[in-house]
């Protein structure tokens, strides 16, 4: 044998069509053989004749024979075998040349290897024998050859699967029957004690199931979890297959480890035709699994056809599961409208309550199922019930919460207020009216008020229907509440009134309406200024706002920043670290300057909407001046410098005093007239809206001359 030295490792990558990459810069026996196999096949015989080792291997343990088989070259395989190649050699994956040939379906290669003594039962590292490999590839002639050559049909791989099991997985009836006729065991089980019949039923392969039954498969054998072939077939196979299993002796009421029978599983899969077969075979429709559910309860989730089949079998309609739910409650919650109708017409009790005190109509209302709610109400369902869960809601509260307007109208027209528990409050303090306000249902609010709903009921946060409506609803809802006697100045625990909520949500039409109805203005002017909403600022100034001093810190802490993106963006735009006075008490003018709202600041000045703070303190707040310079807010700096000038301060003291004396309410003009002020004062103190200052030069320069 020629002497050789291995220079480096050789790496091989093979595809079904041959090699796609290989390192050939080594001169050892194996590399020379592979070079001959790949590119110089005529030299292979010569290399073997001069003594190259036919059993040389690469680092993976592959021999030249294995690679010749992979390459599909019969002549090279024969040449290697003639020169003593080990036919049963295994690589690191324990693959043999025969195992590789069987996977490729090369009948000629496999015949040659078997003739030279290849072991037909030698498995690889995964337990795959040549026969299993051939079955996976659905090579029928290869399977026939291996079986006739002594292959063990019932050998199992690492998963406990035999050739018969793999034939079932391939859904090949002809291949399966070939193995069974050759003596394959139809009852061999895998590591989960699952036999071929169960695997076929689980996959819904009816023809395979029938073939296994004809070859003696055990219909009673359960898996490790207690499931039988009938339980699987009831979920995935046709009714004819289920019928065949029953005819072969399958137990229709066998119970698995979860307490399920075949009928329960069929109901859960909405297999109406299978249910009919099982019921006719005597399956118990009232069996309850571990959670107390029956086949009828499972069917109530799936469809009317399934429910109808089980009802015909004599199922008890009002059995309850461990949660106290009946099939009707389940159908009203998760099923279809037709399912609810089917159960009621069959005689199901409407008033049964589950463990939380919930009835079918309450459950339907909670799940926003309008048709079911109306049908149950027309069928006589009671509504004077309280859901004894964490909410304590009533039917009326649920339909108001989920905006079921047609149902609300039906309830209010067909039931008395007492029946509806119209003023009942839940654990959050909400009533049907508060939910209707939050949902912005004008017609529902109007009807509830007409039926006697309390207009000033308070939630746990002290919100009234009006404060909620100002935040969530339209003007029509707000107007209905006020006309019904809602308190326009009621505040919640955070101190927010309906006016405050309307300002926060930028609803000028509601703001104007509330002001016309006597709403008091407090910190709303500061909030509108902070938001930079000139329209709201003008409305508030014109309707009673005063240039009072407010704690901005308290205002921001109380505000729900998440409810207003503009509010949140305004806050983010401020540099609080560079503004140490920002969190103190401030006037509207001071806040407008800090926000860089020069036009709003001018609006305040032109209307003498000023406080003593603006004349005495504001000019000396150096932090504000520094902040404006840092932000390069030149217009605001100009206004602040003007306020700081001695002429301005002297001239405005009298105007601030006079303005405070005449007040800031809607009667301001009348008060000015009655005080007999000089014409210049009267002219200056009259309200002037922003439309009077639309010209650029009017807004650019601050004219403080009298």
PDB file of N, CA and C in Angstrom, residues 169-219:
ATOM      1  N   UNK A 169     -47.917   7.365   9.066  1.00  0.00           N
ATOM      2  CA  UNK A 169     -47.578   8.785   8.952  1.00  0.00           C
ATOM      3  C   UNK A 169     -47.500   9.224   7.496  1.00  0.00           C
ATOM      4  N   UNK A 170     -47.080   8.310   6.605  1.00  0.00           N
ATOM      5  CA  UNK A 170     -46.992   8.631   5.180  1.00  0.00           C
ATOM      6  C   UNK A 170     -48.350   8.550   4.490  1.00  0.00           C
ATOM      7  N   UNK A 171     -49.366   8.070   5.219  1.00  0.00           N
ATOM      8  CA  UNK A 171     -50.727   7.950   4.677  1.00  0.00           C
ATOM      9  C   UNK A 171     -50.748   7.123   3.389  1.00  0.00           C
ATOM     10  N   UNK A 172     -49.995   6.030   3.409  1.00  0.00           N
ATOM     11  CA  UNK A 172     -49.875   5.158   2.235  1.00  0.00           C
ATOM     12  C   UNK A 172     -50.495   3.806   2.576  1.00  0.00           C
ATOM     13  N   UNK A 173     -51.718   3.588   2.137  1.00  0.00           N
ATOM     14  CA  UNK A 173     -52.432   2.353   2.464  1.00  0.00           C
ATOM     15  C   UNK A 173     -51.739   1.146   1.857  1.00  0.00           C
ATOM     16  N   UNK A 174     -51.285   1.263   0.613  1.00  0.00           N
ATOM     17  CA  UNK A 174     -50.638   0.130  -0.059  1.00  0.00           C
ATOM     18  C   UNK A 174     -49.372  -0.284   0.673  1.00  0.00           C
ATOM     19  N   UNK A 175     -48.579   0.677   1.070  1.00  0.00           N
ATOM     20  CA  UNK A 175     -47.350   0.387   1.797  1.00  0.00           C
ATOM     21  C   UNK A 175     -47.666  -0.226   3.159  1.00  0.00           C
ATOM     22  N   UNK A 176     -48.682   0.304   3.830  1.00  0.00           N
ATOM     23  CA  UNK A 176     -49.076  -0.223   5.132  1.00  0.00           C
ATOM     24  C   UNK A 176     -49.502  -1.680   5.020  1.00  0.00           C
ATOM     25  N   UNK A 177     -50.348  -1.975   4.048  1.00  0.00           N
ATOM     26  CA  UNK A 177     -50.836  -3.344   3.908  1.00  0.00           C
ATOM     27  C   UNK A 177     -49.719  -4.295   3.522  1.00  0.00           C
ATOM     28  N   UNK A 178     -48.741  -3.816   2.781  1.00  0.00           N
ATOM     29  CA  UNK A 178     -47.585  -4.645   2.447  1.00  0.00           C
ATOM     30  C   UNK A 178     -46.858  -5.078   3.717  1.00  0.00           C
ATOM     31  N   UNK A 179     -46.676  -4.141   4.647  1.00  0.00           N
ATOM     32  CA  UNK A 179     -45.986  -4.455   5.903  1.00  0.00           C
ATOM     33  C   UNK A 179     -46.840  -5.350   6.798  1.00  0.00           C
ATOM     34  N   UNK A 180     -48.135  -5.062   6.874  1.00  0.00           N
ATOM     35  CA  UNK A 180     -49.016  -5.877   7.712  1.00  0.00           C
ATOM     36  C   UNK A 180     -49.133  -7.298   7.171  1.00  0.00           C
ATOM     37  N   UNK A 181     -49.219  -7.433   5.848  1.00  0.00           N
ATOM     38  CA  UNK A 181     -49.296  -8.764   5.248  1.00  0.00           C
ATOM     39  C   UNK A 181     -48.008  -9.541   5.462  1.00  0.00           C
ATOM     40  N   UNK A 182     -46.906  -8.796   5.631  1.00  0.00           N
ATOM     41  CA  UNK A 182     -45.621  -9.463   5.859  1.00  0.00           C
ATOM     42  C   UNK A 182     -45.393  -9.781   7.333  1.00  0.00           C
ATOM     43  N   UNK A 183     -46.377  -9.460   8.179  1.00  0.00           N
ATOM     44  CA  UNK A 183     -46.262  -9.807   9.591  1.00  0.00           C
ATOM     45  C   UNK A 183     -46.050  -8.640  10.523  1.00  0.00           C
ATOM     46  N   UNK A 184     -46.174  -7.434  10.028  1.00  0.00           N
ATOM     47  CA  UNK A 184     -46.013  -6.274  10.891  1.00  0.00           C
ATOM     48  C   UNK A 184     -47.076  -6.230  11.969  1.00  0.00           C
ATOM     49  N   UNK A 185     -46.694  -5.766  13.156  1.00  0.00           N
ATOM     50  CA  UNK A 185     -47.607  -5.730  14.299  1.00  0.00           C
ATOM     51  C   UNK A 185     -48.413  -4.428  14.276  1.00  0.00           C
ATOM     52  N   UNK A 186     -49.739  -4.502  14.105  1.00  0.00           N
ATOM     53  CA  UNK A 186     -50.540  -3.268  14.076  1.00  0.00           C
ATOM     54  C   UNK A 186     -50.716  -2.642  15.454  1.00  0.00           C
ATOM     55  N   UNK A 187     -50.321  -3.369  16.506  1.00  0.00           N
ATOM     56  CA  UNK A 187     -50.546  -2.895  17.873  1.00  0.00           C
ATOM     57  C   UNK A 187     -49.270  -2.458  18.586  1.00  0.00           C
ATOM     58  N   UNK A 188     -48.165  -2.360  17.857  1.00  0.00           N
ATOM     59  CA  UNK A 188     -46.936  -1.865  18.477  1.00  0.00           C
ATOM     60  C   UNK A 188     -47.152  -0.419  18.905  1.00  0.00           C
ATOM     61  N   UNK A 189     -46.619  -0.048  20.073  1.00  0.00           N
ATOM     62  CA  UNK A 189     -46.844   1.298  20.616  1.00  0.00           C
ATOM     63  C   UNK A 189     -45.542   2.075  20.720  1.00  0.00           C
ATOM     64  N   UNK A 190     -45.668   3.400  20.667  1.00  0.00           N
ATOM     65  CA  UNK A 190     -44.501   4.257  20.830  1.00  0.00           C
ATOM     66  C   UNK A 190     -44.314   4.580  22.307  1.00  0.00           C
ATOM     67  N   UNK A 191     -43.477   5.564  22.600  1.00  0.00           N
ATOM     68  CA  UNK A 191     -43.166   5.865  23.995  1.00  0.00           C
ATOM     69  C   UNK A 191     -44.342   6.495  24.736  1.00  0.00           C
ATOM     70  N   UNK A 192     -45.362   6.911  23.992  1.00  0.00           N
ATOM     71  CA  UNK A 192     -46.572   7.431  24.631  1.00  0.00           C
ATOM     72  C   UNK A 192     -47.689   6.381  24.646  1.00  0.00           C
ATOM     73  N   UNK A 193     -47.333   5.146  24.381  1.00  0.00           N
ATOM     74  CA  UNK A 193     -48.274   4.028  24.294  1.00  0.00           C
ATOM     75  C   UNK A 193     -49.336   4.284  23.221  1.00  0.00           C
ATOM     76  N   UNK A 194     -48.906   4.927  22.163  1.00  0.00           N
ATOM     77  CA  UNK A 194     -49.801   5.241  21.057  1.00  0.00           C
ATOM     78  C   UNK A 194     -49.553   4.236  19.934  1.00  0.00           C
ATOM     79  N   UNK A 195     -50.569   3.451  19.566  1.00  0.00           N
ATOM     80  CA  UNK A 195     -50.380   2.473  18.498  1.00  0.00           C
ATOM     81  C   UNK A 195     -50.730   3.080  17.142  1.00  0.00           C
ATOM     82  N   UNK A 196     -50.568   2.272  16.098  1.00  0.00           N
ATOM     83  CA  UNK A 196     -50.778   2.769  14.739  1.00  0.00           C
ATOM     84  C   UNK A 196     -52.221   3.204  14.519  1.00  0.00           C
ATOM     85  N   UNK A 197     -53.162   2.487  15.114  1.00  0.00           N
ATOM     86  CA  UNK A 197     -54.573   2.833  14.946  1.00  0.00           C
ATOM     87  C   UNK A 197     -54.871   4.209  15.540  1.00  0.00           C
ATOM     88  N   UNK A 198     -54.326   4.488  16.699  1.00  0.00           N
ATOM     89  CA  UNK A 198     -54.538   5.795  17.339  1.00  0.00           C
ATOM     90  C   UNK A 198     -53.888   6.906  16.518  1.00  0.00           C
ATOM     91  N   UNK A 199     -52.697   6.633  15.984  1.00  0.00           N
ATOM     92  CA  UNK A 199     -52.019   7.641  15.156  1.00  0.00           C
ATOM     93  C   UNK A 199     -52.847   7.949  13.917  1.00  0.00           C
ATOM     94  N   UNK A 200     -53.418   6.930  13.324  1.00  0.00           N
ATOM     95  CA  UNK A 200     -54.232   7.143  12.128  1.00  0.00           C
ATOM     96  C   UNK A 200     -55.504   7.916  12.462  1.00  0.00           C
ATOM     97  N   UNK A 201     -56.135   7.574  13.590  1.00  0.00           N
ATOM     98  CA  UNK A 201     -57.356   8.277  13.994  1.00  0.00           C
ATOM     99  C   UNK A 201     -57.054   9.726  14.342  1.00  0.00           C
ATOM    100  N   UNK A 202     -55.922   9.960  15.004  1.00  0.00           N
ATOM    101  CA  UNK A 202     -55.519  11.314  15.384  1.00  0.00           C
ATOM    102  C   UNK A 202     -55.281  12.183  14.154  1.00  0.00           C
ATOM    103  N   UNK A 203     -54.793  11.560  13.065  1.00  0.00           N
ATOM    104  CA  UNK A 203     -54.520  12.300  11.833  1.00  0.00           C
ATOM    105  C   UNK A 203     -55.738  12.374  10.919  1.00  0.00           C
ATOM    106  N   UNK A 204     -56.833  11.732  11.310  1.00  0.00           N
ATOM    107  CA  UNK A 204     -58.039  11.771  10.486  1.00  0.00           C
ATOM    108  C   UNK A 204     -57.917  10.994   9.200  1.00  0.00           C
ATOM    109  N   UNK A 205     -57.156   9.902   9.214  1.00  0.00           N
ATOM    110  CA  UNK A 205     -56.921   9.107   8.004  1.00  0.00           C
ATOM    111  C   UNK A 205     -57.836   7.884   8.011  1.00  0.00           C
ATOM    112  N   UNK A 206     -58.988   8.060   7.435  1.00  0.00           N
ATOM    113  CA  UNK A 206     -60.038   7.044   7.520  1.00  0.00           C
ATOM    114  C   UNK A 206     -59.637   5.742   6.844  1.00  0.00           C
ATOM    115  N   UNK A 207     -59.041   5.821   5.659  1.00  0.00           N
ATOM    116  CA  UNK A 207     -58.669   4.601   4.937  1.00  0.00           C
ATOM    117  C   UNK A 207     -57.632   3.804   5.716  1.00  0.00           C
ATOM    118  N   UNK A 208     -56.702   4.498   6.362  1.00  0.00           N
ATOM    119  CA  UNK A 208     -55.679   3.823   7.164  1.00  0.00           C
ATOM    120  C   UNK A 208     -56.331   3.134   8.363  1.00  0.00           C
ATOM    121  N   UNK A 209     -57.268   3.832   9.017  1.00  0.00           N
ATOM    122  CA  UNK A 209     -57.965   3.244  10.167  1.00  0.00           C
ATOM    123  C   UNK A 209     -58.670   1.957   9.754  1.00  0.00           C
ATOM    124  N   UNK A 210     -59.366   1.993   8.643  1.00  0.00           N
ATOM    125  CA  UNK A 210     -60.097   0.813   8.188  1.00  0.00           C
ATOM    126  C   UNK A 210     -59.149  -0.339   7.866  1.00  0.00           C
ATOM    127  N   UNK A 211     -58.019  -0.031   7.249  1.00  0.00           N
ATOM    128  CA  UNK A 211     -57.048  -1.083   6.925  1.00  0.00           C
ATOM    129  C   UNK A 211     -56.491  -1.721   8.189  1.00  0.00           C
ATOM    130  N   UNK A 212     -56.167  -0.912   9.192  1.00  0.00           N
ATOM    131  CA  UNK A 212     -55.628  -1.452  10.448  1.00  0.00           C
ATOM    132  C   UNK A 212     -56.657  -2.323  11.164  1.00  0.00           C
ATOM    133  N   UNK A 213     -57.908  -1.891  11.142  1.00  0.00           N
ATOM    134  CA  UNK A 213     -58.949  -2.694  11.785  1.00  0.00           C
ATOM    135  C   UNK A 213     -59.095  -4.049  11.101  1.00  0.00           C
ATOM    136  N   UNK A 214     -59.000  -4.063   9.789  1.00  0.00           N
ATOM    137  CA  UNK A 214     -59.106  -5.328   9.056  1.00  0.00           C
ATOM    138  C   UNK A 214     -57.931  -6.252   9.345  1.00  0.00           C
ATOM    139  N   UNK A 215     -56.815  -5.676   9.806  1.00  0.00           N
ATOM    140  CA  UNK A 215     -55.628  -6.478  10.117  1.00  0.00           C
ATOM    141  C   UNK A 215     -55.477  -6.705  11.617  1.00  0.00           C
ATOM    142  N   UNK A 216     -56.570  -6.497  12.377  1.00  0.00           N
ATOM    143  CA  UNK A 216     -56.566  -6.890  13.777  1.00  0.00           C
ATOM    144  C   UNK A 216     -56.076  -5.861  14.762  1.00  0.00           C
ATOM    145  N   UNK A 217     -56.119  -4.583  14.436  1.00  0.00           N
ATOM    146  CA  UNK A 217     -55.693  -3.559  15.397  1.00  0.00           C
ATOM    147  C   UNK A 217     -56.618  -3.558  16.607  1.00  0.00           C
ATOM    148  N   UNK A 218     -56.047  -3.309  17.788  1.00  0.00           N
ATOM    149  CA  UNK A 218     -56.797  -3.317  19.045  1.00  0.00           C
ATOM    150  C   UNK A 218     -57.534  -1.988  19.207  1.00  0.00           C
ATOM    151  N   UNK A 219     -58.862  -2.030  19.183  1.00  0.00           N
ATOM    152  CA  UNK A 219     -59.647  -0.793  19.277  1.00  0.00           C
ATOM    153  C   UNK A 219     -59.734  -0.275  20.705  1.00  0.00           C
TER     154      UNK A 219
END
